[in-house]
Amino acid sequence: GWWSAPEGGVKITATTMVTVLEDHTLYARWSPRTFSVTFNSMGGTTPIPTWKNVTSGQPYGPLATTERMGHTFAGWWTTPSVNGVLVTEDTIMTRYYNHTLYARWDINTHTLTYLSDENGSIEGDAVQTVDYGADGMPVLAVPNTGYHFTDWEDGFLDSYRLDVANTCDLTVSARFAINQYTLVYHAGPNGAVAGDLSQTVNHGQSGTAVTAT
């Protein structure tokens, strides 16, 4: 309103009687306005609180909290797009109207690591970085000569592997086993074979001697 002095004085209204019988000045006084600020979580959980009142020319103060699966909160912004201004609790409110702040999110990334022991190797990208919920690239567990693939240590039985819709880091090893062979010795009708007639040996290993008589 209008007052008779910059400080103190008397408030002047339309019905105030003029008692100063000379030219004089009235002084405007101002009260800061309060506006509502609404929070849009942009895919996150319902903000707590969903809105608050903020006084113009004052800091925003504590802002709402929200969460989003697979994402890291990147602050409240004046626009939902890549433009806009980041608003913190210390930001002075200079938007003199009711308005909305928008959450922004950075998607989490996860590392997929595929290992093998000394008896094989990994074909493909053995270390991969993927966004939350995204698919990895296929890999293949390849055995060395004389070995064969048995399984991945998490129980997956196919040497070809493609992990999809990843939501956490993964480290997994391929396992291999040495090939084994059976040596069987038979004698014809006119002789005999002495020794171990049925032998199991590993790849590259020698059997035990037998004698044909």
Coordinates of C-alpha atoms in Angstrom, one line a residue:
G1 CA 0.0 0.0 0.0
W2 CA 0.8 3.7 0.2
W3 CA 2.3 5.1 3.3
S4 CA 3.1 8.6 4.6
A5 CA 6.8 7.8 5.2
P6 CA 9.4 5.3 3.8
E7 CA 9.5 3.6 7.2
G8 CA 6.9 3.9 10.0
G9 CA 4.3 6.5 9.1
V10 CA 0.6 6.0 8.4
K11 CA -1.0 3.8 5.8
I12 CA -3.0 5.8 3.4
T13 CA -6.2 4.4 1.8
A14 CA -8.9 5.8 -0.4
T15 CA -10.8 6.8 2.7
T16 CA -8.0 8.5 4.7
M17 CA -8.6 12.1 5.4
V18 CA -6.0 14.6 4.2
T19 CA -4.4 16.2 7.2
V20 CA -1.2 17.4 5.7
L21 CA -2.0 20.8 4.3
E22 CA 0.9 21.1 1.8
D23 CA 2.3 19.2 -1.1
H24 CA 3.6 15.8 0.1
T25 CA 4.8 12.4 -1.1
L26 CA 3.3 9.0 -0.4
Y27 CA 5.6 6.0 -0.4
A28 CA 4.8 2.6 -1.8
R29 CA 5.6 -0.5 0.3
W30 CA 5.9 -3.9 -1.2
S31 CA 5.3 -7.4 0.2
P32 CA 7.0 -10.3 -1.7
R33 CA 4.6 -12.6 -3.5
T34 CA 4.5 -16.3 -3.0
F35 CA 4.1 -18.8 -5.9
S36 CA 3.5 -22.5 -6.1
V37 CA 6.3 -24.7 -7.5
T38 CA 5.2 -28.1 -8.8
F39 CA 7.7 -31.0 -9.2
N40 CA 7.5 -33.3 -12.2
S41 CA 9.6 -36.5 -11.6
M42 CA 9.8 -37.3 -15.3
G43 CA 9.4 -41.1 -14.9
G44 CA 10.6 -41.2 -11.2
T45 CA 8.6 -42.0 -8.2
T46 CA 6.0 -39.5 -6.9
P47 CA 7.9 -36.5 -5.6
I48 CA 7.8 -35.8 -1.9
P49 CA 6.4 -33.2 -1.7
T50 CA 4.6 -32.8 -5.0
W51 CA 4.6 -29.0 -4.7
K52 CA 5.6 -26.2 -2.4
N53 CA 5.2 -22.5 -2.0
V54 CA 8.3 -20.3 -2.7
T55 CA 8.5 -16.5 -2.0
S56 CA 9.8 -14.4 -4.8
G57 CA 13.3 -13.1 -4.3
Q58 CA 14.1 -15.8 -1.8
P59 CA 15.9 -19.2 -2.1
Y60 CA 13.8 -22.1 -3.2
G61 CA 14.8 -24.0 0.0
P62 CA 14.5 -27.8 0.4
L63 CA 13.4 -29.4 -2.8
A64 CA 11.4 -32.6 -3.4
T65 CA 12.9 -36.1 -3.4
T66 CA 12.3 -38.8 -6.0
E67 CA 13.9 -42.0 -7.3
R68 CA 14.0 -43.9 -10.5
M69 CA 15.0 -47.4 -11.1
G70 CA 18.3 -47.8 -13.0
H71 CA 19.0 -44.0 -13.0
T72 CA 20.9 -41.4 -11.0
F73 CA 19.1 -38.2 -10.1
A74 CA 20.7 -35.2 -11.9
G75 CA 18.7 -32.4 -10.2
W76 CA 15.6 -30.2 -10.7
W77 CA 15.6 -28.1 -13.9
T78 CA 13.4 -25.4 -15.3
T79 CA 12.6 -27.3 -18.5
P80 CA 12.3 -31.0 -19.3
S81 CA 14.6 -30.7 -22.3
V82 CA 18.4 -30.3 -22.5
N83 CA 18.0 -26.6 -22.1
G84 CA 16.9 -24.9 -18.9
V85 CA 18.6 -23.9 -15.6
L86 CA 19.5 -26.2 -12.7
V87 CA 17.6 -25.2 -9.6
T88 CA 19.1 -26.0 -6.1
E89 CA 17.8 -25.1 -2.7
D90 CA 20.1 -22.0 -2.8
T91 CA 18.8 -20.7 -6.1
I92 CA 16.9 -17.4 -5.8
M93 CA 13.4 -17.6 -7.1
T94 CA 13.0 -15.1 -9.9
R95 CA 10.1 -16.6 -11.8
Y96 CA 7.2 -14.5 -10.7
Y97 CA 4.5 -17.0 -11.5
N98 CA 3.4 -20.5 -10.6
H99 CA 5.8 -23.0 -12.4
T100 CA 7.1 -26.5 -12.6
L101 CA 10.5 -28.0 -12.0
Y102 CA 11.5 -31.1 -13.9
A103 CA 13.7 -34.0 -12.7
R104 CA 16.5 -35.0 -14.9
W105 CA 18.1 -38.5 -14.8
D106 CA 21.4 -40.0 -15.8
I107 CA 21.0 -43.6 -16.8
N108 CA 23.2 -46.1 -14.9
T109 CA 25.7 -48.2 -16.8
H110 CA 26.8 -51.7 -16.0
T111 CA 29.9 -53.7 -16.9
L112 CA 29.8 -57.2 -18.3
T113 CA 33.0 -59.1 -17.9
Y114 CA 33.5 -62.5 -19.5
L115 CA 36.5 -64.6 -18.3
S116 CA 38.1 -67.9 -19.2
D117 CA 40.6 -70.2 -17.6
E118 CA 43.9 -71.1 -19.2
N119 CA 42.2 -73.9 -21.2
G120 CA 40.2 -71.6 -23.4
S121 CA 39.5 -68.1 -24.5
I122 CA 36.6 -65.6 -25.1
E123 CA 35.7 -64.6 -28.7
G124 CA 34.0 -61.2 -28.8
D125 CA 34.1 -58.2 -26.5
A126 CA 35.2 -59.7 -23.1
V127 CA 34.5 -56.4 -21.3
Q128 CA 31.3 -54.5 -22.2
T129 CA 29.7 -51.4 -20.8
V130 CA 25.9 -51.3 -21.3
D131 CA 23.1 -49.0 -20.2
Y132 CA 20.7 -50.1 -17.5
G133 CA 18.1 -52.5 -19.1
A134 CA 20.1 -52.8 -22.4
D135 CA 21.4 -55.9 -24.1
G136 CA 25.1 -56.8 -24.3
M137 CA 26.9 -58.2 -27.3
P138 CA 27.3 -61.9 -27.9
V139 CA 30.4 -63.8 -26.8
L140 CA 31.6 -67.3 -27.4
A141 CA 33.7 -69.5 -25.1
V142 CA 36.3 -71.2 -27.3
P143 CA 38.2 -74.2 -25.9
N144 CA 41.9 -74.7 -26.6
T145 CA 42.9 -77.7 -28.7
G146 CA 42.3 -80.9 -26.7
Y147 CA 39.7 -79.3 -24.4
H148 CA 35.9 -78.8 -24.6
F149 CA 33.6 -76.2 -23.1
T150 CA 31.6 -77.4 -20.0
D151 CA 29.6 -74.5 -18.7
W152 CA 29.7 -70.9 -17.4
E153 CA 30.2 -70.7 -13.7
D154 CA 26.7 -69.3 -13.2
G155 CA 25.2 -72.5 -14.7
F156 CA 24.6 -71.4 -18.3
L157 CA 25.4 -74.4 -20.5
D158 CA 25.7 -72.9 -24.0
S159 CA 29.2 -71.7 -25.1
Y160 CA 27.4 -68.9 -27.1
R161 CA 26.2 -66.3 -24.7
L162 CA 24.1 -63.1 -25.0
D163 CA 23.0 -61.3 -21.8
V164 CA 19.9 -59.2 -22.3
A165 CA 18.1 -56.5 -20.3
N166 CA 21.0 -56.1 -17.9
T167 CA 20.3 -54.4 -14.6
C168 CA 23.6 -55.0 -12.7
D169 CA 27.2 -55.7 -13.2
L170 CA 28.2 -59.2 -14.3
T171 CA 31.4 -61.1 -14.1
V172 CA 31.3 -64.7 -15.2
S173 CA 33.9 -67.3 -16.2
A174 CA 33.8 -70.0 -18.9
R175 CA 34.9 -73.4 -17.7
F176 CA 36.6 -76.1 -19.8
A177 CA 37.6 -79.7 -19.4
I178 CA 40.3 -81.7 -21.1
N179 CA 39.1 -84.3 -23.7
Q180 CA 39.4 -87.9 -22.7
Y181 CA 39.7 -90.9 -25.0
T182 CA 39.2 -94.6 -24.5
L183 CA 41.8 -97.1 -25.7
V184 CA 40.4 -100.6 -26.2
Y185 CA 42.6 -103.5 -27.3
H186 CA 41.2 -106.8 -28.7
A187 CA 43.0 -109.9 -29.6
G188 CA 42.1 -111.9 -32.8
P189 CA 41.2 -115.6 -32.7
N190 CA 44.8 -116.7 -33.0
G191 CA 46.4 -114.7 -30.1
A192 CA 46.0 -112.8 -26.9
V193 CA 46.7 -109.3 -25.6
A194 CA 48.3 -108.8 -22.2
G195 CA 48.0 -105.6 -20.2
D196 CA 45.2 -103.1 -19.5
L197 CA 42.8 -103.7 -22.4
S198 CA 40.6 -100.7 -21.8
Q199 CA 42.2 -97.4 -20.9
T200 CA 41.0 -93.9 -20.5
V201 CA 43.6 -91.2 -21.3
N202 CA 43.6 -87.4 -21.4
H203 CA 44.3 -85.6 -24.7
G204 CA 48.0 -85.8 -25.4
Q205 CA 48.6 -88.5 -22.8
S206 CA 50.1 -91.9 -23.5
G207 CA 48.4 -95.1 -22.7
T208 CA 50.0 -97.9 -20.8
A209 CA 51.7 -100.6 -22.9
V210 CA 50.0 -103.8 -23.9
T211 CA 51.6 -106.9 -25.5
A212 CA 50.1 -109.0 -28.2
T213 CA 51.0 -112.7 -28.1

